[in-house]
Amino acid sequence: MANIVFHAGTVTREERAQLLKQTGATIWFTGLSGSGKSTLAMALEQVLIRHGHAAYTLDGDNVRLGLNAGPKILAETRGYGPEQADRFGLGFSAADREENVRRIGEVAKLFADAGLFALTSFISPFRKDRDAARRAHEQNRTGAVPFIEVYVNTPIETCERRDPKGLYKQARATVGAGQKAEFTGIDAPYEPPLAPELTFDASAQTTEQGVELVLKYLKDRGLLH
């Protein structure tokens, strides 16, 4: 077993906060596909940057093209053989979804610990996985890192009506043919947050209202200096 020991840096979080004029935090957007998570996260990122605040959006699709790529992408981009690609690649099984959230939770925590606003846009369907990401922030070795869960509670009817990538249509066709689609909201579960810091409904609120909702929360918590 490797002798792995945590090494604390010499720069404090307070020093970073003073430099950046903000206290880093992870803002975790969760909700169904097509609910408006990425739209809201990227709009918020743009406003934060425009006002001189460091922020970065970790988008579900983008992360699955690299850090959390599936076997096929790893085979194409890294030249992995079938065994290696299957070992390290992530699909959409319950176990792979759990690992997907674990990895991005750790990356977001690093960003937030460095003083940035890490905006994560992932379906992250399982409550226990999101709660585990929250605990990882709370139990951070250099001190708790703020974790803000934003439930994008857009009705599935609205999500399906939007369906920009045709995923719902494809999933319903697959299920209708008697096969498993493993698509959240159709034949795979989504477990809503029990106590999110914020809730947003893209069918009833504009993106601008959602951005203002999050900004007000950040200001009220003293995370924007």
Backbone as JSON, one array per atom type, in Angstrom:
{
  "sequence": "MANIVFHAGTVTREERAQLLKQTGATIWFTGLSGSGKSTLAMALEQVLIRHGHAAYTLDGDNVRLGLNAGPKILAETRGYGPEQADRFGLGFSAADREENVRRIGEVAKLFADAGLFALTSFISPFRKDRDAARRAHEQNRTGAVPFIEVYVNTPIETCERRDPKGLYKQARATVGAGQKAEFTGIDAPYEPPLAPELTFDASAQTTEQGVELVLKYLKDRGLLH",
  "N": [[0.85, -1.2, 0.0], [0.55, 2.19, -0.88], [2.3, 4.9, 0.67], [0.56, 7.4, 1.4], [0.22, 10.74, 2.14], [-1.44, 13.62, 3.32], [-0.62, 16.9, 2.29], [-0.58, 20.02, 3.52], [-1.0, 23.23, 2.07], [0.89, 26.36, 2.02], [-0.38, 28.7, 1.59], [-3.17, 30.37, 2.75], [-6.77, 29.93, 2.84], [-8.04, 32.26, 3.44], [-6.23, 34.17, 2.56], [-6.4, 33.77, -0.19], [-9.09, 34.44, -0.55], [-9.03, 37.15, 0.08], [-7.46, 38.11, -1.99], [-9.02, 37.44, -4.26], [-11.42, 38.57, -3.7], [-13.67, 37.18, -2.89], [-15.26, 34.29, -1.47], [-14.53, 31.05, -2.11], [-16.74, 28.55, -3.48], [-18.8, 25.67, -4.07], [-21.34, 25.43, -6.39], [-23.95, 23.54, -6.88], [-25.78, 22.4, -9.4], [-28.64, 20.54, -9.92], [-30.88, 18.3, -11.57], [-33.39, 17.17, -13.94], [-32.58, 15.99, -17.29], [-32.51, 18.54, -19.68], [-33.69, 20.39, -18.05], [-32.68, 22.9, -17.64], [-30.33, 23.33, -16.32], [-27.61, 23.67, -17.25], [-27.9, 25.98, -18.79], [-28.61, 27.88, -16.85], [-26.37, 27.71, -15.12], [-24.26, 28.54, -16.81], [-25.07, 31.09, -17.5], [-24.98, 32.31, -15.01], [-22.24, 32.06, -14.49], [-21.23, 33.79, -16.45], [-22.22, 36.3, -15.58], [-20.96, 36.51, -13.08], [-18.23, 36.55, -13.83], [-18.23, 38.87, -15.36], [-18.53, 40.73, -13.4], [-16.13, 40.65, -12.16], [-15.52, 38.34, -10.71], [-14.07, 35.17, -10.03], [-14.96, 32.27, -11.71], [-16.09, 29.01, -12.77], [-17.64, 26.78, -14.99], [-18.47, 23.44, -14.69], [-19.56, 21.27, -16.84], [-21.89, 18.64, -17.46], [-21.9, 17.15, -19.95], [-19.49, 18.03, -21.11], [-17.55, 17.16, -19.26], [-17.82, 14.43, -19.53], [-16.53, 14.01, -21.85], [-13.91, 13.93, -21.32], [-12.44, 13.79, -18.46], [-14.37, 12.03, -17.29], [-14.89, 10.24, -19.33], [-16.47, 7.81, -21.49], [-16.04, 4.25, -22.34], [-15.87, 4.02, -25.2], [-15.08, 6.58, -26.08], [-12.63, 6.79, -24.76], [-11.23, 4.76, -26.03], [-11.09, 5.79, -28.6], [-9.79, 8.28, -28.3], [-7.58, 7.92, -26.62], [-6.47, 5.56, -27.31], [-6.94, 3.24, -25.89], [-7.2, -0.24, -25.17], [-9.89, -2.71, -25.32], [-10.26, -3.89, -22.7], [-8.93, -2.11, -20.94], [-10.28, 0.27, -21.54], [-12.88, -0.35, -20.72], [-12.39, -0.67, -18.05], [-11.63, 1.87, -17.06], [-13.38, 3.68, -18.2], [-16.52, 5.46, -18.01], [-19.9, 4.62, -17.96], [-23.45, 4.66, -17.96], [-24.59, 3.25, -15.92], [-25.86, 2.57, -12.6], [-23.7, 2.37, -10.82], [-21.64, 3.58, -12.3], [-22.67, 6.15, -12.64], [-22.57, 6.98, -10.01], [-19.79, 7.06, -9.57], [-19.14, 8.99, -11.44], [-20.29, 11.3, -10.29], [-18.84, 11.35, -7.9], [-16.2, 11.85, -8.78], [-16.45, 14.39, -10.04], [-17.34, 15.86, -7.9], [-15.07, 15.91, -6.27], [-13.29, 17.32, -7.92], [-14.63, 19.78, -8.16], [-14.54, 20.57, -5.5], [-11.8, 21.05, -5.16], [-11.48, 23.25, -6.9], [-13.15, 25.11, -5.6], [-11.91, 25.26, -3.11], [-9.63, 26.52, -3.89], [-10.56, 29.01, -4.21], [-12.32, 29.72, -6.22], [-15.61, 30.04, -7.74], [-17.14, 27.15, -8.24], [-19.17, 25.89, -10.58], [-21.38, 23.38, -11.01], [-22.96, 21.36, -13.36], [-24.93, 18.86, -13.49], [-26.97, 15.99, -13.93], [-26.98, 14.23, -11.78], [-28.53, 12.07, -10.31], [-28.96, 10.58, -7.95], [-29.66, 10.81, -4.54], [-27.96, 10.05, -2.44], [-25.45, 10.19, -3.56], [-25.13, 12.91, -4.16], [-25.29, 13.87, -1.57], [-23.0, 12.72, -0.56], [-21.06, 14.14, -1.96], [-21.49, 16.63, -0.83], [-20.74, 16.09, 1.84], [-18.03, 15.57, 1.45], [-17.12, 18.13, 0.91], [-17.74, 19.4, 3.31], [-16.07, 18.03, 5.04], [-13.55, 18.66, 4.23], [-10.01, 18.68, 4.25], [-8.59, 21.02, 4.8], [-10.41, 22.63, 5.97], [-13.93, 23.33, 6.06], [-15.67, 23.59, 2.96], [-17.87, 25.73, 1.28], [-20.94, 24.41, 0.1], [-23.42, 24.53, -2.17], [-26.52, 23.55, -2.96], [-28.51, 23.57, -5.77], [-31.63, 23.01, -6.78], [-32.93, 22.34, -9.79], [-35.93, 22.39, -10.56], [-37.64, 21.7, -12.83], [-40.6, 20.76, -14.48], [-41.05, 17.45, -15.81], [-42.52, 17.31, -18.14], [-42.06, 19.75, -19.37], [-39.29, 19.57, -19.74], [-39.18, 17.42, -21.49], [-40.56, 18.42, -23.64], [-38.85, 20.39, -24.52], [-36.32, 19.03, -25.06], [-33.66, 19.2, -26.5], [-31.7, 17.55, -27.63], [-33.03, 15.35, -28.47], [-33.2, 13.23, -26.73], [-35.12, 12.27, -24.91], [-37.14, 11.39, -26.62], [-35.79, 9.36, -27.96], [-35.24, 7.67, -25.78], [-37.82, 6.92, -24.94], [-38.65, 5.53, -27.19], [-36.88, 3.4, -27.11], [-37.56, 2.15, -24.67], [-40.19, 1.57, -25.31], [-39.79, -0.41, -27.14], [-39.23, -2.49, -25.58], [-36.75, -2.56, -24.39], [-33.95, -1.6, -22.25], [-33.38, 1.75, -21.46], [-32.07, 3.22, -19.58], [-32.44, 5.89, -18.83], [-32.69, 8.86, -17.12], [-35.64, 9.74, -15.46], [-37.28, 8.49, -17.24], [-36.9, 5.53, -17.47], [-35.16, 5.28, -15.44], [-34.45, 6.28, -12.12], [-34.96, 9.56, -10.59], [-33.95, 11.21, -7.79], [-35.23, 13.68, -5.91], [-33.72, 16.54, -4.25], [-33.85, 16.8, -0.67], [-33.52, 18.96, 1.0], [-32.6, 21.4, -0.46], [-30.43, 24.25, -0.9], [-31.38, 26.17, -2.64], [-34.16, 26.48, -4.93], [-35.21, 26.2, -8.27], [-37.37, 26.8, -11.01], [-37.52, 26.36, -14.28], [-39.69, 26.5, -15.93], [-41.35, 28.34, -14.9], [-39.88, 30.5, -14.11], [-37.54, 32.96, -15.27], [-34.27, 32.72, -16.82], [-32.71, 34.86, -16.03], [-33.94, 35.56, -13.62], [-33.29, 33.3, -12.16], [-30.5, 33.54, -12.01], [-30.29, 35.89, -10.47], [-31.43, 34.94, -8.14], [-29.49, 33.12, -7.2], [-27.26, 34.82, -6.96], [-28.13, 36.6, -4.98], [-28.26, 34.85, -2.82], [-25.54, 34.18, -2.53], [-24.5, 36.67, -1.82], [-25.92, 37.16, 0.56], [-24.86, 35.18, 2.18], [-22.35, 36.07, 2.48], [-20.37, 35.4, 0.68], [-19.64, 36.75, -1.55], [-17.48, 39.37, -1.76]],
  "CA": [[0.0, 0.0, 0.0], [1.34, 3.42, -0.98], [2.3, 5.76, 1.85], [0.01, 8.67, 0.92], [0.01, 11.67, 3.25], [-1.92, 14.94, 2.87], [0.31, 18.0, 2.52], [-1.27, 21.3, 3.52], [-0.25, 24.31, 1.44], [1.26, 27.46, 2.9], [-1.3, 29.81, 1.31], [-4.45, 30.11, 3.42], [-7.98, 30.27, 2.09], [-8.32, 33.68, 3.72], [-5.38, 34.96, 1.65], [-7.0, 33.67, -1.52], [-10.34, 35.21, -0.53], [-8.67, 38.57, 0.05], [-6.98, 38.4, -3.34], [-10.08, 37.28, -5.26], [-12.62, 39.3, -3.24], [-14.77, 36.22, -2.82], [-14.97, 33.02, -0.8], [-14.86, 29.98, -3.05], [-17.86, 27.67, -3.13], [-19.36, 24.85, -5.14], [-22.77, 25.62, -6.61], [-24.26, 22.25, -7.51], [-27.08, 22.4, -10.07], [-29.12, 19.19, -10.16], [-32.22, 18.25, -12.13], [-33.54, 16.31, -15.1], [-32.04, 16.43, -18.57], [-33.37, 19.54, -20.3], [-34.35, 21.23, -17.04], [-32.12, 24.25, -17.68], [-29.17, 23.41, -15.42], [-26.44, 24.25, -17.91], [-28.24, 27.35, -19.18], [-28.53, 28.71, -15.65], [-24.99, 27.73, -14.64], [-23.41, 29.33, -17.7], [-25.5, 32.49, -17.37], [-24.43, 32.77, -13.73], [-20.79, 32.2, -14.69], [-20.99, 35.0, -17.24], [-22.46, 37.47, -14.73], [-19.89, 36.56, -12.07], [-17.0, 36.97, -14.5], [-18.42, 40.26, -15.77], [-18.38, 41.57, -12.2], [-14.79, 40.49, -11.62], [-15.41, 37.18, -9.82], [-13.56, 33.97, -10.68], [-15.94, 31.19, -11.72], [-15.91, 28.07, -13.87], [-18.72, 25.8, -15.07], [-18.17, 22.06, -15.02], [-20.78, 20.79, -17.48], [-21.96, 17.19, -17.52], [-21.47, 16.64, -21.25], [-18.07, 18.33, -21.31], [-16.73, 16.3, -18.4], [-17.86, 13.07, -20.07], [-15.66, 13.94, -23.02], [-12.52, 13.87, -20.87], [-12.22, 13.17, -17.15], [-15.31, 10.93, -17.05], [-15.24, 9.69, -20.64], [-16.88, 6.41, -21.58], [-15.08, 3.36, -22.99], [-15.71, 4.3, -26.63], [-14.29, 7.81, -26.24], [-11.26, 6.48, -24.34], [-10.61, 3.95, -27.09], [-10.84, 6.64, -29.76], [-8.89, 9.41, -28.03], [-6.37, 7.52, -25.89], [-5.96, 4.32, -27.84], [-7.1, 2.16, -24.92], [-7.79, -1.48, -25.6], [-11.21, -2.95, -24.73], [-10.22, -4.14, -21.26], [-8.54, -0.87, -20.27], [-11.36, 1.24, -21.74], [-13.99, -0.74, -19.85], [-11.98, -0.5, -16.65], [-11.54, 3.27, -16.66], [-14.46, 4.47, -18.77], [-17.77, 5.52, -17.26], [-21.15, 4.6, -18.71], [-24.6, 5.27, -17.28], [-25.14, 2.36, -14.9], [-25.93, 3.22, -11.28], [-22.34, 2.45, -10.27], [-20.87, 4.57, -13.07], [-23.21, 7.47, -12.3], [-22.04, 7.29, -8.69], [-18.38, 7.44, -9.73], [-19.17, 10.26, -12.17], [-20.55, 12.37, -9.32], [-17.72, 11.4, -6.95], [-15.05, 12.52, -9.4], [-16.7, 15.81, -10.25], [-17.41, 16.47, -6.58], [-13.7, 16.15, -5.82], [-12.71, 18.39, -8.74], [-15.29, 21.03, -7.75], [-14.02, 20.92, -4.17], [-10.47, 21.65, -5.38], [-11.7, 24.58, -7.47], [-13.72, 25.98, -4.56], [-10.88, 25.45, -2.09], [-8.68, 27.47, -4.47], [-11.17, 30.33, -4.17], [-13.24, 29.94, -7.34], [-16.97, 29.51, -7.69], [-17.25, 25.99, -9.12], [-20.57, 25.68, -10.93], [-21.48, 22.05, -11.59], [-24.25, 21.12, -14.01], [-25.03, 17.41, -13.66], [-28.24, 15.42, -13.48], [-26.68, 13.66, -10.45], [-29.88, 11.65, -9.94], [-29.11, 9.88, -6.67], [-29.51, 11.68, -3.36], [-26.8, 9.65, -1.62], [-24.23, 10.66, -4.24], [-25.04, 14.36, -3.93], [-24.98, 14.05, -0.15], [-21.58, 12.36, -0.38], [-20.29, 15.29, -2.45], [-21.61, 17.67, 0.2], [-19.91, 15.69, 2.99], [-16.62, 15.76, 1.07], [-16.84, 19.56, 1.07], [-17.81, 19.72, 4.74], [-14.97, 17.37, 5.73], [-12.31, 19.02, 3.55], [-8.9, 18.64, 5.21], [-8.13, 22.36, 5.18], [-11.56, 23.38, 6.45], [-15.15, 23.13, 5.27], [-15.86, 24.39, 1.75], [-19.31, 25.91, 1.06], [-21.58, 23.58, -0.92], [-24.76, 25.1, -2.36], [-27.28, 22.71, -3.87], [-29.59, 24.27, -6.46], [-32.51, 22.04, -7.42], [-33.61, 22.89, -10.96], [-37.14, 21.57, -10.48], [-38.48, 21.93, -14.0], [-41.42, 19.57, -14.72], [-40.55, 16.58, -16.88], [-43.24, 17.64, -19.37], [-41.33, 20.86, -19.99], [-37.99, 19.04, -20.17], [-39.38, 16.56, -22.66], [-40.99, 19.28, -24.74], [-37.64, 21.05, -25.03], [-35.54, 17.9, -25.59], [-32.82, 19.71, -27.6], [-30.89, 16.5, -28.26], [-33.89, 14.23, -28.83], [-32.89, 12.1, -25.84], [-36.36, 11.71, -24.36], [-37.79, 10.66, -27.71], [-35.02, 8.13, -28.16], [-35.42, 6.8, -24.61], [-39.18, 6.37, -24.97], [-38.68, 4.54, -28.26], [-36.13, 2.23, -26.63], [-38.4, 1.49, -23.67], [-41.36, 1.05, -26.03], [-39.37, -1.62, -27.85], [-38.97, -3.51, -24.58], [-35.34, -2.55, -23.99], [-33.59, -0.65, -21.21], [-32.73, 2.98, -21.92], [-31.32, 3.78, -18.45], [-32.54, 7.34, -18.99], [-33.29, 9.44, -15.92], [-36.97, 10.3, -15.64], [-38.06, 7.58, -18.08], [-36.83, 4.21, -16.84], [-34.16, 5.36, -14.36], [-35.03, 7.23, -11.15], [-34.34, 10.81, -10.14], [-34.33, 11.45, -6.39], [-35.12, 15.13, -5.66], [-33.11, 16.94, -2.97], [-34.8, 16.99, 0.44], [-33.35, 20.29, 1.6], [-31.64, 22.19, -1.24], [-30.32, 25.65, -0.52], [-32.22, 26.96, -3.55], [-34.95, 25.75, -5.91], [-35.51, 27.02, -9.45], [-38.23, 26.13, -11.98], [-37.34, 27.07, -15.55], [-40.97, 26.66, -16.62], [-42.07, 29.45, -14.26], [-38.94, 31.59, -13.85], [-36.58, 33.2, -16.35], [-32.87, 32.48, -16.47], [-32.26, 36.05, -15.31], [-34.43, 35.44, -12.24], [-32.49, 32.27, -11.52], [-29.18, 34.12, -11.72], [-30.47, 36.81, -9.35], [-31.69, 34.11, -6.96], [-28.21, 32.6, -6.71], [-26.42, 35.95, -6.56], [-28.62, 37.09, -3.68], [-27.84, 33.87, -1.82], [-24.1, 34.33, -2.33], [-24.29, 37.92, -1.08], [-26.46, 37.0, 1.92], [-23.94, 34.31, 2.93], [-21.05, 36.73, 2.59], [-19.38, 34.76, -0.18], [-19.19, 37.79, -2.47], [-16.93, 40.42, -0.91]],
  "C": [[0.88, 1.25, 0.0], [1.21, 4.25, 0.29], [1.88, 7.16, 1.42], [-0.35, 9.55, 2.11], [-0.44, 13.01, 2.69], [-0.9, 16.01, 3.24], [-0.45, 19.32, 2.42], [-0.39, 22.36, 2.87], [0.06, 25.42, 2.43], [0.4, 28.7, 2.66], [-2.65, 29.47, 1.93], [-5.62, 30.48, 2.51], [-8.34, 31.74, 2.28], [-7.49, 34.57, 2.8], [-5.93, 34.93, 0.23], [-8.27, 34.51, -1.61], [-10.07, 36.7, -0.62], [-8.21, 38.98, -1.35], [-8.12, 38.43, -4.35], [-11.35, 38.06, -4.93], [-13.86, 38.41, -3.29], [-14.31, 35.01, -2.02], [-15.44, 31.91, -1.71], [-15.98, 29.09, -2.54], [-18.21, 26.82, -4.34], [-20.86, 25.1, -5.2], [-23.22, 24.46, -7.49], [-25.68, 22.28, -8.07], [-27.48, 20.96, -10.39], [-30.54, 19.23, -10.68], [-32.22, 17.37, -13.37], [-32.82, 16.86, -16.32], [-33.03, 17.42, -19.2], [-34.05, 20.48, -19.33], [-33.84, 22.66, -17.05], [-30.91, 24.43, -16.79], [-27.99, 24.14, -16.07], [-26.69, 25.7, -18.32], [-28.09, 28.29, -18.0], [-27.09, 28.83, -15.15], [-24.12, 28.64, -15.5], [-23.79, 30.81, -17.68], [-24.95, 33.09, -16.08], [-22.93, 32.99, -13.85], [-20.47, 33.5, -15.42], [-21.16, 36.26, -16.4], [-21.36, 37.61, -13.68], [-18.59, 37.08, -12.68], [-17.08, 38.45, -14.87], [-18.21, 41.22, -14.6], [-17.06, 41.32, -11.48], [-14.61, 39.33, -10.66], [-14.97, 35.94, -10.61], [-14.56, 32.83, -10.57], [-15.67, 30.27, -12.9], [-17.03, 27.04, -13.82], [-18.18, 24.45, -15.49], [-19.46, 21.44, -15.53], [-20.74, 19.28, -17.66], [-21.46, 16.6, -18.82], [-19.97, 16.85, -21.45], [-17.17, 17.4, -20.5], [-16.71, 14.86, -18.91], [-17.11, 12.93, -21.4], [-14.19, 13.81, -22.62], [-12.37, 13.09, -19.58], [-13.09, 11.94, -16.93], [-15.78, 10.29, -18.35], [-15.63, 8.22, -20.56], [-15.85, 5.58, -22.33], [-14.82, 3.69, -24.46], [-14.83, 5.53, -26.86], [-12.84, 7.56, -25.84], [-10.52, 5.67, -25.4], [-10.22, 4.83, -28.27], [-9.77, 7.69, -29.5], [-7.58, 9.02, -27.36], [-5.77, 6.22, -26.4], [-6.05, 3.15, -26.87], [-7.68, 0.92, -25.6], [-9.11, -1.71, -24.89], [-11.2, -3.12, -23.21], [-9.91, -2.86, -20.48], [-9.65, 0.18, -20.38], [-12.54, 0.93, -20.84], [-13.66, -0.5, -18.38], [-12.07, 0.96, -16.2], [-12.69, 4.14, -17.19], [-15.72, 4.4, -17.94], [-18.97, 5.53, -18.21], [-22.25, 5.25, -17.89], [-25.31, 4.29, -16.34], [-25.17, 3.12, -13.58], [-24.54, 3.4, -10.69], [-21.51, 3.51, -10.99], [-21.37, 5.98, -12.81], [-22.67, 7.92, -10.94], [-20.59, 7.77, -8.79], [-18.26, 8.76, -10.48], [-19.34, 11.43, -11.21], [-19.4, 12.48, -8.33], [-16.55, 12.18, -7.54], [-15.29, 14.02, -9.54], [-16.83, 16.54, -8.93], [-16.02, 16.81, -6.05], [-13.04, 17.28, -6.61], [-13.31, 19.74, -8.34], [-14.76, 21.5, -6.41], [-12.64, 21.57, -4.29], [-10.6, 23.07, -5.92], [-12.16, 25.55, -6.38], [-12.7, 26.26, -3.46], [-9.83, 26.45, -2.57], [-9.26, 28.88, -4.55], [-12.13, 30.64, -5.29], [-14.66, 29.55, -6.96], [-17.02, 28.38, -8.72], [-18.72, 25.72, -9.36], [-20.68, 24.33, -11.62], [-22.89, 21.82, -12.13], [-24.34, 19.65, -14.39], [-26.42, 16.95, -13.23], [-28.07, 14.93, -12.05], [-27.96, 13.16, -9.79], [-30.05, 11.07, -8.54], [-28.75, 10.76, -5.48], [-28.25, 11.33, -2.58], [-25.49, 10.13, -2.25], [-24.04, 12.16, -4.05], [-24.7, 14.64, -2.47], [-23.53, 13.71, 0.14], [-20.68, 13.49, -0.86], [-20.33, 16.43, -1.44], [-20.71, 17.34, 1.4], [-18.43, 15.88, 2.69], [-16.22, 17.22, 1.21], [-16.8, 19.94, 2.55], [-16.6, 19.18, 5.49], [-13.62, 17.64, 5.05], [-11.18, 19.19, 4.56], [-8.41, 20.01, 5.64], [-9.27, 23.25, 5.67], [-12.74, 23.24, 5.51], [-15.23, 24.1, 4.1], [-17.36, 24.52, 1.51], [-19.82, 25.08, -0.12], [-23.03, 24.03, -1.01], [-25.5, 24.27, -3.4], [-28.45, 23.5, -4.44], [-30.41, 23.23, -7.23], [-33.25, 22.72, -8.57], [-34.84, 22.01, -11.2], [-38.1, 21.91, -11.62], [-39.28, 20.66, -14.3], [-40.92, 18.76, -15.91], [-41.25, 16.87, -18.2], [-42.53, 18.77, -20.12], [-39.98, 20.39, -20.53], [-38.14, 18.24, -21.46], [-39.81, 17.37, -23.88], [-39.8, 20.01, -25.37], [-36.78, 20.04, -25.78], [-34.62, 18.29, -26.74], [-32.02, 18.64, -28.32], [-31.71, 15.27, -28.67], [-33.72, 13.02, -27.94], [-34.14, 11.45, -25.27], [-37.07, 10.86, -25.41], [-37.11, 9.32, -27.95], [-35.23, 7.15, -27.02], [-36.8, 6.15, -24.61], [-39.31, 5.31, -26.06], [-37.99, 3.25, -27.83], [-36.96, 1.43, -25.63], [-39.63, 0.87, -24.33], [-41.06, -0.23, -26.78], [-39.0, -2.75, -26.88], [-37.53, -3.6, -24.13], [-35.11, -1.51, -22.91], [-32.89, 0.56, -21.83], [-31.81, 3.55, -20.86], [-31.27, 5.3, -18.53], [-33.32, 7.92, -17.82], [-34.62, 10.11, -16.24], [-37.87, 9.43, -16.48], [-38.06, 6.18, -17.48], [-35.69, 4.13, -15.82], [-34.62, 6.48, -13.42], [-34.25, 8.53, -11.01], [-34.86, 11.07, -8.73], [-34.13, 12.94, -6.06], [-34.42, 15.42, -4.34], [-34.18, 17.14, -1.91], [-34.71, 18.39, 1.02], [-32.31, 21.09, 0.81], [-31.57, 23.62, -0.72], [-31.24, 26.52, -1.36], [-32.98, 26.03, -4.49], [-35.34, 26.69, -7.04], [-36.33, 26.19, -10.42], [-38.18, 26.92, -13.28], [-38.63, 27.23, -16.33], [-41.75, 27.85, -16.07], [-41.19, 30.67, -14.02], [-37.98, 31.74, -15.03], [-35.17, 32.88, -15.87], [-32.33, 33.65, -15.66], [-32.71, 36.02, -13.85], [-33.65, 34.39, -11.48], [-31.12, 32.77, -11.13], [-29.27, 35.04, -10.51], [-30.71, 36.05, -8.05], [-30.38, 33.61, -6.35], [-27.31, 33.73, -6.22], [-26.83, 36.49, -5.19], [-28.18, 36.15, -2.56], [-26.36, 34.02, -1.5], [-23.79, 35.58, -1.52], [-24.75, 37.77, 0.37], [-25.55, 36.14, 2.79], [-22.55, 34.92, 3.08], [-19.97, 36.12, 1.74], [-18.87, 35.69, -1.27], [-18.73, 38.97, -1.64], [-17.0, 41.77, -1.62]]
}
